[in-house]
Coordinates of C-alpha atoms in Angstrom, one line a residue:
M262 CA 0.0 0.0 0.0
S263 CA 1.3 3.5 -0.9
K264 CA 2.0 6.1 1.8
I265 CA -1.0 8.0 3.3
L266 CA 0.2 11.5 3.8
G267 CA -1.0 13.6 6.7
I268 CA -1.7 17.2 5.8
D269 CA -2.5 20.2 8.0
L270 CA -4.1 22.6 5.5
G271 CA -3.6 25.8 7.5
T272 CA -4.9 29.3 7.1
T273 CA -1.4 30.8 7.3
N274 CA 0.9 27.8 6.8
S275 CA 0.4 24.2 5.8
C276 CA 2.4 21.2 7.0
M277 CA 2.7 17.6 5.9
A278 CA 4.0 14.4 7.6
Y279 CA 4.1 10.7 7.2
L280 CA 4.6 7.6 9.4
R281 CA 7.9 5.9 8.9
E282 CA 8.5 2.2 9.4
G283 CA 8.9 1.6 13.1
G284 CA 6.1 4.1 13.9
E285 CA 8.1 7.3 13.9
V286 CA 6.4 10.4 12.4
E287 CA 8.5 12.6 10.1
I288 CA 7.7 16.1 8.9
I289 CA 8.2 16.3 5.1
P290 CA 10.1 19.4 4.0
N291 CA 8.9 21.3 1.0
S292 CA 11.0 21.8 -2.2
Q293 CA 12.7 24.8 -0.5
G294 CA 13.7 22.6 2.5
N295 CA 11.3 24.2 5.0
R296 CA 9.0 22.3 7.3
T297 CA 6.0 24.4 6.7
T298 CA 4.6 26.0 3.5
P299 CA 2.9 29.4 3.4
S300 CA -0.8 28.9 2.3
I301 CA -0.5 31.6 -0.3
V302 CA -1.3 31.4 -4.0
S303 CA -0.3 34.0 -6.6
F304 CA -0.4 34.4 -10.3
N305 CA 2.0 36.6 -12.3
E306 CA 0.9 38.8 -15.2
N307 CA 1.4 35.9 -17.6
G308 CA -0.9 33.7 -15.6
E309 CA 1.9 31.6 -14.2
L310 CA 0.9 29.9 -10.9
L311 CA 3.0 30.5 -7.8
V312 CA 2.4 28.7 -4.5
G313 CA 4.1 28.9 -1.1
E314 CA 7.3 30.9 -0.4
V315 CA 7.6 32.1 -4.0
A316 CA 4.1 33.5 -3.8
K317 CA 4.7 35.1 -0.4
N318 CA 8.0 36.7 -1.6
Q319 CA 6.4 38.6 -4.4
A320 CA 3.1 39.5 -2.6
V321 CA 4.0 43.2 -2.0
L322 CA 4.6 43.9 -5.7
N323 CA 1.9 41.6 -6.9
F324 CA -0.7 42.2 -4.2
D325 CA -3.8 42.3 -6.5
R326 CA -3.0 38.8 -7.9
T327 CA -2.1 37.2 -4.5
V328 CA -4.5 35.2 -2.4
R329 CA -4.0 34.6 1.4
S330 CA -6.0 33.0 4.1
I331 CA -8.3 31.2 1.7
K332 CA -9.3 28.7 4.4
R333 CA -11.5 31.4 5.9
Y334 CA -13.7 31.2 2.8
I335 CA -13.8 27.5 2.1
G336 CA -17.4 26.2 2.2
T337 CA -18.8 29.5 1.1
D338 CA -19.9 30.9 -2.3
E339 CA -17.1 33.5 -2.2
K340 CA -15.2 33.8 -5.5
I341 CA -11.7 35.2 -6.0
N342 CA -11.1 37.1 -9.2
V343 CA -7.5 37.1 -10.5
N344 CA -6.5 38.1 -14.0
N345 CA -10.2 38.5 -14.8
K346 CA -10.9 34.8 -13.9
D347 CA -13.0 33.6 -11.0
Y348 CA -11.7 30.9 -8.7
T349 CA -13.6 29.1 -5.9
P350 CA -12.0 28.6 -2.4
Q351 CA -11.8 24.9 -3.3
Q352 CA -9.7 25.6 -6.4
I353 CA -7.3 27.9 -4.5
S354 CA -7.0 25.3 -1.7
A355 CA -6.4 22.6 -4.3
M356 CA -3.4 24.6 -5.6
I357 CA -1.9 24.5 -2.2
L358 CA -2.6 20.8 -1.9
Q359 CA -1.0 20.2 -5.3
K360 CA 2.1 22.0 -4.2
L361 CA 2.3 19.8 -1.1
K362 CA 1.6 16.6 -3.1
R363 CA 4.3 17.5 -5.7
D364 CA 6.9 18.3 -3.0
A365 CA 6.1 15.0 -1.1
E366 CA 6.5 13.0 -4.4
E367 CA 9.9 14.6 -5.0
H368 CA 10.9 13.8 -1.4
F369 CA 9.8 10.1 -1.7
G370 CA 10.4 9.6 -5.4
E371 CA 7.0 8.0 -5.8
I372 CA 3.4 9.0 -6.5
I373 CA 1.2 10.1 -3.5
E374 CA -2.5 9.4 -4.0
E375 CA -4.0 9.2 -0.5
V376 CA -4.2 11.7 2.3
V377 CA -5.7 12.5 5.7
V378 CA -6.5 16.2 5.8
T379 CA -7.2 18.1 9.1
V380 CA -9.9 20.8 9.6
P381 CA -10.9 22.9 12.6
A382 CA -13.1 21.0 14.9
Y383 CA -15.8 23.7 14.5
F384 CA -15.9 23.4 10.7
S385 CA -19.4 23.0 9.4
D386 CA -20.6 20.2 7.0
A387 CA -20.2 22.6 4.1
Q388 CA -16.7 23.4 5.0
R389 CA -15.7 19.7 5.4
Q390 CA -17.3 18.8 2.1
A391 CA -15.5 21.7 0.4
T392 CA -12.2 20.5 1.9
K393 CA -12.8 17.0 0.4
D394 CA -13.6 18.7 -2.9
A395 CA -10.3 20.6 -2.8
G396 CA -8.4 17.3 -2.3
K397 CA -10.3 15.7 -5.2
I398 CA -9.4 18.7 -7.5
A399 CA -5.8 18.3 -6.5
G400 CA -5.8 14.7 -7.6
L401 CA -5.9 13.2 -4.1
K402 CA -8.1 10.7 -2.4
V403 CA -9.0 12.1 1.0
R404 CA -9.2 9.0 3.1
R405 CA -10.3 10.9 6.2
I406 CA -11.1 14.3 7.4
I407 CA -10.0 14.6 11.0
N408 CA -10.4 17.5 13.5
E409 CA -7.3 19.4 14.2
P410 CA -7.5 19.1 18.1
T411 CA -8.1 15.3 17.7
A412 CA -5.0 15.1 15.5
A413 CA -3.0 17.0 18.1
A414 CA -4.2 14.6 20.8
L415 CA -3.2 11.6 18.6
A416 CA 0.3 13.1 18.2
Y417 CA 0.5 13.8 22.0
G418 CA -1.1 10.6 23.3
L419 CA 0.6 7.9 21.1
D420 CA 3.3 7.2 23.7
K421 CA 1.3 8.0 26.8
E422 CA 0.2 5.0 28.9
E423 CA -1.5 6.7 31.8
E424 CA -5.1 7.8 31.6
Q425 CA -5.4 11.6 31.1
T426 CA -8.0 14.2 30.3
V427 CA -6.4 16.8 28.0
L428 CA -7.6 20.1 26.7
V429 CA -6.5 21.1 23.2
Y430 CA -6.3 24.8 22.7
D431 CA -6.1 25.4 18.9
L432 CA -5.5 29.0 17.9
G433 CA -4.3 29.1 14.3
G434 CA -4.2 31.8 11.6
G435 CA -7.9 32.0 10.9
T436 CA -9.9 29.8 13.4
F437 CA -10.1 28.9 17.0
D438 CA -11.4 25.8 18.6
V439 CA -11.0 23.9 21.9
S440 CA -11.6 20.2 22.5
I441 CA -11.5 18.1 25.6
L442 CA -10.3 14.5 25.1
E443 CA -9.8 11.5 27.3
I444 CA -6.8 9.2 26.6
S445 CA -6.9 5.8 28.1
S446 CA -5.1 2.5 27.6
I447 CA -6.6 -0.9 28.4
D448 CA -4.8 -4.2 27.6
G449 CA -2.5 -2.5 25.1
E450 CA -5.4 -0.8 23.2
K451 CA -5.3 2.9 23.4
T452 CA -8.5 4.9 23.2
I453 CA -8.6 8.6 22.4
E454 CA -12.2 9.9 22.9
V455 CA -13.3 13.4 22.2
K456 CA -15.7 14.4 25.0
S457 CA -16.6 17.9 23.6
T458 CA -15.6 20.6 21.2
N459 CA -16.3 24.3 20.8
G460 CA -14.9 27.3 19.1
I461 CA -15.1 30.3 16.8
N462 CA -14.7 29.8 13.1
K463 CA -13.3 33.3 12.4
L464 CA -10.9 34.2 15.1
G465 CA -7.1 33.7 14.8
G466 CA -3.7 35.2 14.0
D467 CA -5.1 37.1 11.0
D468 CA -7.2 39.1 13.4
F469 CA -4.3 39.8 15.7
D470 CA -2.3 41.0 12.7
Q471 CA -5.2 43.2 11.7
K472 CA -5.2 45.0 15.1
L473 CA -1.5 45.7 14.6
I474 CA -2.1 46.9 11.0
D475 CA -4.9 49.3 12.1
Y476 CA -2.7 50.7 14.8
I477 CA 0.3 51.2 12.5
I478 CA -1.9 52.9 9.9
E479 CA -3.4 55.2 12.5
E480 CA -0.1 56.2 14.0
F481 CA 1.3 57.0 10.5
K482 CA -1.8 59.0 9.7
K483 CA -1.5 61.0 12.9
E484 CA 2.1 61.9 12.0
T485 CA 1.7 62.5 8.2
K486 CA -2.0 62.9 7.5
I487 CA -1.7 60.1 4.9
D488 CA -4.0 57.1 5.0
L489 CA -1.9 54.1 4.0
S490 CA -5.0 51.8 3.9
K491 CA -5.8 53.4 0.5
D492 CA -2.5 52.3 -0.9
N493 CA -2.6 48.6 -1.7
M494 CA 1.1 48.1 -2.1
A495 CA 1.9 49.9 1.1
L496 CA -0.8 47.9 2.9
Q497 CA 0.7 44.7 1.8
S498 CA 4.1 45.8 3.1
I499 CA 2.5 46.7 6.4
K500 CA 0.7 43.3 6.6
D501 CA 4.0 41.5 6.2
A502 CA 5.7 43.7 8.8
A503 CA 2.8 43.3 11.3
E504 CA 3.0 39.5 11.0
K505 CA 6.8 39.6 11.7
C506 CA 6.3 42.0 14.6
K507 CA 3.7 39.7 16.2
I508 CA 6.1 36.8 16.0
Q509 CA 9.0 38.8 17.4
L510 CA 6.9 40.0 20.3
S511 CA 6.4 36.4 21.4
E512 CA 10.1 36.4 22.3
L513 CA 11.0 40.1 22.8
K514 CA 9.6 42.9 24.9
S515 CA 9.6 45.3 21.9
A516 CA 9.9 45.1 18.2
K517 CA 10.6 47.8 15.6
I518 CA 8.8 48.2 12.3
S519 CA 10.9 50.0 9.6
L520 CA 9.5 50.5 6.1
P521 CA 11.5 53.1 4.2
F522 CA 9.9 55.0 1.3
I523 CA 6.4 53.8 2.2
S524 CA 4.8 56.9 0.9
A525 CA 5.6 60.5 -0.2
N526 CA 4.2 64.0 0.1
E527 CA 5.2 67.4 -1.4
K528 CA 8.4 67.4 0.8
G529 CA 9.6 64.1 -0.6
P530 CA 9.6 60.4 0.5
L531 CA 8.2 59.3 3.8
H532 CA 9.5 56.4 6.0
L533 CA 7.5 54.4 8.5
D534 CA 9.5 53.8 11.7
L535 CA 7.6 52.6 14.7
E536 CA 8.5 50.7 17.9
I537 CA 5.8 48.5 19.3
T538 CA 6.1 47.1 22.8
R539 CA 4.6 43.8 23.9
A540 CA 2.4 45.7 26.3
K541 CA 1.0 47.7 23.5
F542 CA 0.4 44.7 21.4
E543 CA -1.3 42.9 24.2
S544 CA -3.6 45.9 24.8
L545 CA -4.6 45.7 21.1
I546 CA -5.5 42.0 21.2
E547 CA -6.8 41.6 24.7
E548 CA -10.4 41.5 23.8
L549 CA -9.8 38.9 21.0
V550 CA -7.9 36.6 23.4
E551 CA -10.6 36.9 26.0
E552 CA -13.2 35.8 23.3
T553 CA -11.7 32.3 23.6
I554 CA -12.7 32.0 27.3
D555 CA -16.4 31.3 26.7
P556 CA -15.8 28.4 24.2
I557 CA -13.4 26.9 26.8
K558 CA -16.1 27.1 29.5
N559 CA -18.8 25.7 27.1
A560 CA -16.5 22.8 26.2
L561 CA -16.0 22.0 29.9
T562 CA -19.7 22.2 30.5
D563 CA -20.5 19.9 27.6
A564 CA -17.9 17.4 28.8
E565 CA -19.3 17.6 32.3
I566 CA -16.0 18.3 33.9
T567 CA -14.3 21.1 35.8
E568 CA -11.1 23.0 35.2
K569 CA -9.4 21.0 38.0
E570 CA -10.1 17.7 36.1
I571 CA -7.9 18.8 33.2
D572 CA -4.5 17.0 33.4
K573 CA -2.7 18.7 30.6
I574 CA -3.1 21.5 28.0
I575 CA -1.8 21.0 24.4
L576 CA -1.2 24.1 22.3
V577 CA -1.9 24.0 18.6
G578 CA -1.3 26.8 16.1
G579 CA 1.4 29.6 15.9
S580 CA -0.7 32.1 17.7
T581 CA -0.5 30.0 20.9
R582 CA 3.1 31.3 21.2
I583 CA 1.8 34.7 22.3
P584 CA 2.7 35.0 26.0
M585 CA -0.7 36.6 26.8
V586 CA -2.5 33.5 25.5
Q587 CA -0.4 31.2 27.7
E588 CA -0.8 33.4 30.7
M589 CA -4.6 33.4 30.3
L590 CA -4.7 29.6 30.2
K591 CA -2.5 29.5 33.4
D592 CA -5.0 31.7 35.1
I593 CA -7.9 29.4 34.2
F594 CA -6.1 26.1 34.7
S595 CA -3.5 25.2 37.3
V596 CA -1.9 22.5 35.2
E597 CA 1.1 22.1 32.9
I598 CA 1.0 23.5 29.4
Y599 CA 2.6 20.7 27.2
K600 CA 5.3 22.0 25.0
G601 CA 6.8 18.8 23.8
V602 CA 5.6 19.2 20.2
N603 CA 5.9 22.1 17.9
P604 CA 2.5 23.8 17.7
D605 CA 3.0 24.4 13.9
E606 CA 3.6 20.6 13.3
V607 CA 1.6 18.7 15.9
V608 CA -1.6 18.6 13.8
A609 CA 0.2 17.2 10.7
R610 CA 1.9 14.6 12.9
G611 CA -1.5 13.5 14.2
A612 CA -2.9 13.3 10.7
A613 CA 0.1 11.1 9.7
I614 CA -0.7 8.8 12.7
Q615 CA -4.3 8.6 11.5
G616 CA -3.0 7.6 8.1
G617 CA -1.0 4.9 9.8
V618 CA -4.2 3.6 11.5
L619 CA -6.0 3.5 8.2
S620 CA -3.2 1.7 6.5
E621 CA -3.0 -0.7 9.5
D622 CA 0.7 0.2 10.1
I623 CA -0.5 1.2 13.6
K624 CA -2.7 -1.1 15.5
G625 CA -4.4 -0.9 18.9
I626 CA -5.7 2.7 18.6
V627 CA -9.4 3.6 18.8
L628 CA -10.3 7.2 17.9
V629 CA -13.7 8.4 19.0
D630 CA -14.6 11.8 17.6
V631 CA -17.7 14.0 17.8
T632 CA -19.7 16.3 15.6
P633 CA -19.1 19.9 16.6
L634 CA -22.5 21.5 15.7
T635 CA -26.1 20.4 16.0
F636 CA -27.8 19.0 12.8
G637 CA -31.6 19.6 12.5
L638 CA -34.5 20.5 10.3
E639 CA -36.5 23.7 10.0
T640 CA -40.1 23.0 11.1
E641 CA -43.3 25.1 11.3
G642 CA -42.7 28.7 12.5
G643 CA -39.0 28.7 11.4
L644 CA -38.0 26.7 14.5
I645 CA -35.2 24.1 14.4
T646 CA -35.9 20.5 15.4
A647 CA -32.6 18.9 16.4
I648 CA -31.9 15.5 15.0
I649 CA -28.2 15.0 16.0
P650 CA -27.1 17.3 18.9
R651 CA -23.6 18.7 19.0
N652 CA -20.8 16.6 20.6
T653 CA -22.5 13.4 19.5
V654 CA -20.0 10.6 18.9
I655 CA -19.5 9.9 15.2
P656 CA -20.1 8.1 12.9
T657 CA -23.8 8.1 13.9
T658 CA -27.3 7.7 12.4
E659 CA -30.5 9.2 13.8
T660 CA -34.0 8.9 12.5
K661 CA -37.1 10.9 13.3
I662 CA -40.7 10.9 12.0
F663 CA -42.2 14.1 10.6
T664 CA -45.6 14.8 9.1
T665 CA -47.6 17.3 7.0
V666 CA -49.0 20.7 8.2
S667 CA -51.8 20.9 5.6
D668 CA -54.7 18.7 4.4
N669 CA -53.9 16.7 1.2
Q670 CA -50.4 18.1 1.1
K671 CA -48.6 16.5 -1.9
S672 CA -45.0 17.3 -0.9
V673 CA -42.9 18.8 1.9
E674 CA -39.9 21.0 1.6
I675 CA -37.4 20.6 4.4
N676 CA -34.5 22.9 5.2
V677 CA -31.5 21.0 6.6
V678 CA -29.6 23.3 9.0
Q679 CA -26.6 23.2 11.3
G680 CA -26.0 25.4 14.3
E681 CA -27.0 26.1 17.9
R682 CA -29.6 28.8 17.5
K683 CA -33.3 28.3 18.0
F684 CA -34.4 29.6 14.6
A685 CA -33.3 28.3 11.2
K686 CA -32.6 31.9 9.9
D687 CA -29.9 32.2 12.5
S688 CA -28.2 28.9 11.6
I689 CA -26.2 27.5 8.6
S690 CA -28.5 26.1 5.9
L691 CA -26.9 23.0 4.4
G692 CA -29.6 22.8 1.7
K693 CA -33.2 22.1 1.0
F694 CA -34.9 19.1 -0.4
E695 CA -38.4 18.2 -1.5
L696 CA -40.1 14.9 -0.8
A697 CA -42.9 14.6 -3.4
N698 CA -45.7 12.1 -4.1
I699 CA -47.0 12.0 -0.5
R700 CA -50.4 10.3 -0.4
K701 CA -53.4 12.6 0.0
A702 CA -54.5 12.6 3.7
P703 CA -55.5 15.0 6.5
K704 CA -52.7 17.0 8.0
G705 CA -50.7 15.1 10.6
E706 CA -51.5 11.6 9.2
P707 CA -48.6 11.0 6.7
R708 CA -45.5 9.7 8.3
I709 CA -42.2 10.8 6.8
E710 CA -39.2 9.1 8.2
V711 CA -36.1 11.3 7.8
T712 CA -32.6 9.8 8.5
F713 CA -29.5 11.8 9.2
D714 CA -26.3 9.8 8.8
I715 CA -22.9 11.4 9.8
D716 CA -19.8 9.6 8.5
V717 CA -16.4 9.4 10.1
N718 CA -15.4 12.6 8.4
G719 CA -18.2 14.5 10.1
I720 CA -20.1 14.9 6.7
L721 CA -23.9 14.6 6.7
N722 CA -26.0 12.4 4.4
V723 CA -29.8 12.7 4.4
S724 CA -32.4 10.2 3.2
A725 CA -36.2 9.8 3.7
V726 CA -39.0 7.3 3.2
D727 CA -42.7 7.6 3.1
V728 CA -43.7 5.1 5.8
D729 CA -47.3 4.9 4.7
N730 CA -46.8 3.7 1.2
G731 CA -43.3 2.2 1.7
N732 CA -41.8 4.2 -1.2
E733 CA -38.3 5.2 -0.4
Q734 CA -37.4 8.7 -1.7
K735 CA -33.8 9.4 -2.4
I736 CA -33.0 12.9 -1.2
V737 CA -30.0 14.8 -2.5
I738 CA -28.9 17.8 -0.4
S739 CA -28.1 20.5 -2.9
N740 CA -25.8 22.7 -0.9
T741 CA -25.4 26.1 -2.4
Y742 CA -21.7 26.1 -1.6
S743 CA -20.8 22.6 -2.7
L744 CA -19.5 21.7 -6.2
S745 CA -21.3 19.5 -8.7
D746 CA -19.4 16.5 -10.1
M747 CA -19.2 18.3 -13.4
E748 CA -17.7 21.4 -11.8
I749 CA -15.2 19.3 -9.9
E750 CA -14.2 17.4 -13.1
K751 CA -13.6 20.8 -14.8
M752 CA -11.5 22.0 -12.0
I753 CA -9.5 18.8 -11.9
N754 CA -8.7 19.3 -15.6
E755 CA -7.6 22.9 -15.0
A756 CA -5.4 21.8 -12.1
K757 CA -3.8 19.2 -14.3
E758 CA -3.1 21.9 -16.9
F759 CA -1.2 23.9 -14.2
E760 CA 0.6 20.7 -13.1
E761 CA 1.6 19.9 -16.7
E762 CA 2.8 23.5 -17.1
D763 CA 4.9 23.2 -13.9
N764 CA 6.4 19.9 -15.1
K765 CA 7.4 21.4 -18.4
K766 CA 9.1 24.3 -16.5
R767 CA 10.8 21.9 -14.3
E768 CA 12.1 19.9 -17.2
L769 CA 13.3 23.1 -18.9
I770 CA 15.2 24.1 -15.8
D771 CA 16.7 20.6 -15.5
L772 CA 17.7 20.6 -19.2
K773 CA 19.4 24.0 -18.9
N774 CA 21.2 23.1 -15.7
E775 CA 22.5 19.9 -17.2
M776 CA 23.6 21.8 -20.4
D777 CA 25.4 24.4 -18.3
S778 CA 27.2 21.7 -16.2
I779 CA 28.3 19.7 -19.3
A780 CA 29.3 22.8 -21.2
S781 CA 31.6 23.7 -18.3
K782 CA 33.2 20.3 -18.3
V783 CA 33.7 20.5 -22.1
K784 CA 35.4 23.9 -21.9
R785 CA 37.8 22.6 -19.2
L786 CA 38.7 19.6 -21.4
L787 CA 39.3 21.9 -24.4
R788 CA 41.8 23.8 -22.3
R789 CA 43.5 20.9 -20.7
K790 CA 43.8 18.8 -23.8
K791 CA 44.4 21.6 -26.3
E792 CA 47.5 20.0 -27.8
K793 CA 45.9 16.5 -28.2
I794 CA 42.6 17.7 -29.9
S795 CA 42.5 18.4 -33.6
E796 CA 41.5 21.8 -34.9
D797 CA 38.5 20.3 -36.6
V798 CA 37.1 18.9 -33.4
T799 CA 38.0 22.1 -31.5
S800 CA 36.2 24.2 -34.1
K801 CA 33.1 22.1 -34.1
T802 CA 33.0 21.9 -30.3
E803 CA 33.4 25.7 -29.9
K804 CA 30.6 26.3 -32.5
L805 CA 28.3 24.0 -30.5
L806 CA 29.1 25.8 -27.3
E807 CA 28.3 29.1 -29.0
E808 CA 24.9 27.8 -30.1
I809 CA 24.1 26.5 -26.6
E810 CA 25.0 29.9 -25.1
F811 CA 22.8 31.6 -27.7
L812 CA 19.9 29.2 -26.6
A813 CA 20.2 30.1 -22.9
E814 CA 16.9 32.0 -23.1
D815 CA 15.1 29.6 -25.5
N816 CA 12.3 27.5 -24.1
N817 CA 12.0 25.0 -27.0
I818 CA 12.4 21.8 -25.1
N819 CA 12.8 19.6 -28.2
L820 CA 15.5 21.9 -29.6
L821 CA 17.3 21.9 -26.2
R822 CA 17.1 18.1 -25.9
G823 CA 18.8 17.8 -29.3
K824 CA 21.6 20.2 -28.4
L825 CA 22.1 18.5 -25.0
E826 CA 22.5 15.1 -26.7
K827 CA 25.2 16.5 -29.1
L828 CA 26.9 18.1 -26.1
R829 CA 27.0 14.7 -24.3
E830 CA 28.6 13.2 -27.4
K831 CA 31.3 15.8 -27.5
L832 CA 32.0 15.3 -23.7
K833 CA 32.4 11.5 -24.3
I834 CA 34.8 12.1 -27.3
L835 CA 36.9 14.6 -25.4
S836 CA 37.0 12.4 -22.3
E837 CA 38.4 9.6 -24.4
I838 CA 41.2 11.6 -26.1

């Protein structure tokens, strides 16, 4: 069986890992040799796709064709327009996954087809399905969608024998969630059971950065009367500087932002120089950090435990390095904050372990996860009737009987919703379906059996049957934000086009590098064996070298291959003289 890759598809950075023989998890470096890859996609003016570090490095000068933090929009109908072409969040996410897939294949020297992908525990059904779609577009089979805190607990608990109750505090670039898990081991079989989960889908490092950005812009405006928020290029520079400043303030008491020539007025160029103390940064983000307290309390309540029953806290996500975050957790819990695993890598490690469980390379682990949000139906008056409450262990199936509200009603339209509010209008609509051909009868008589089935990925499937006449009705949820098979197929083809283009560019680079290397060897041999080589051979070789030098900027692969073959022949002849 081929390797099952574990991927943490992050808002700010993504990470990948796999399980080595012997059970050790290894982080896979990208093609630049780094352990994480920026989740950034960019297109140059010629439409060339750039992903990761190369996209991040040119973001300031190419701000209007660069896409960041796409994870915040996955599972929505948001479209990203670049070079007058619309892309869905699934497509942009697939481009990041393709980059990771390609780098892993170069690392292993073999094709990668299967992956375990992590998502925030508080992701909705639409967001989970969209993540699977992104994997499919990237040419990957997503074997499992696993919650990020659950993955972190897997990475932490693999070598722990004692029973523990752990709290996973996951504060990433775009999302926050908290999960409470019990780790136990009986007769060599380890069980990791999620007791509860809670969170906020749009709260993370991006929001901390934005507080800094707003402050920097305001300070510059006070001093110069110039609003840099109107200058896209300046704004991109400030975003990068704010992110670096935030990272520095996790270690230092103060950090300096210096952006020369950021703007200009009638007197000439203007520079941005601003020192920001940790205390100032903390005052800017204090409210955001405190927003995470209520989800913690709700998770404790749902798990039916107190703060004192938590044995350990596991940190996930780069934003957990902020000292203020750790101090807040110490105030709430009087337990150790576990720092044995890099918070940027722990989720990918857990995903790799889950891959090992699926491939049966790891045995004796039972993972029990829960659904983060309540699934239900909109009923009369716009109210929600819950079918599967939040924090129900998955996979699970629940069935309820519904009926009509009017005499001789021929069909019913049911709105499938997800969320914790009382009314459907305040929750997430996953889609509407119509059950037709109901027998004519007074209201309240027909019996419509609706079944909700949640799979191991936390994705919902809905079916129904008319109990009275025994006719089963197949119901397809037509989620506004999901992609049809035809749309996915089209996007897969587009992704393949980018991949083919990348492969050609890589081959071109390899060809030119090899030509350059062999040409250098030929030149050295011409010098060293000058007296032994005939004038005819010397003349023809020098002419070939001139032709190759002239072709340095040529991108005709077939022409270059031909010249390279001739160069190899000359090298062989000269080596034998």
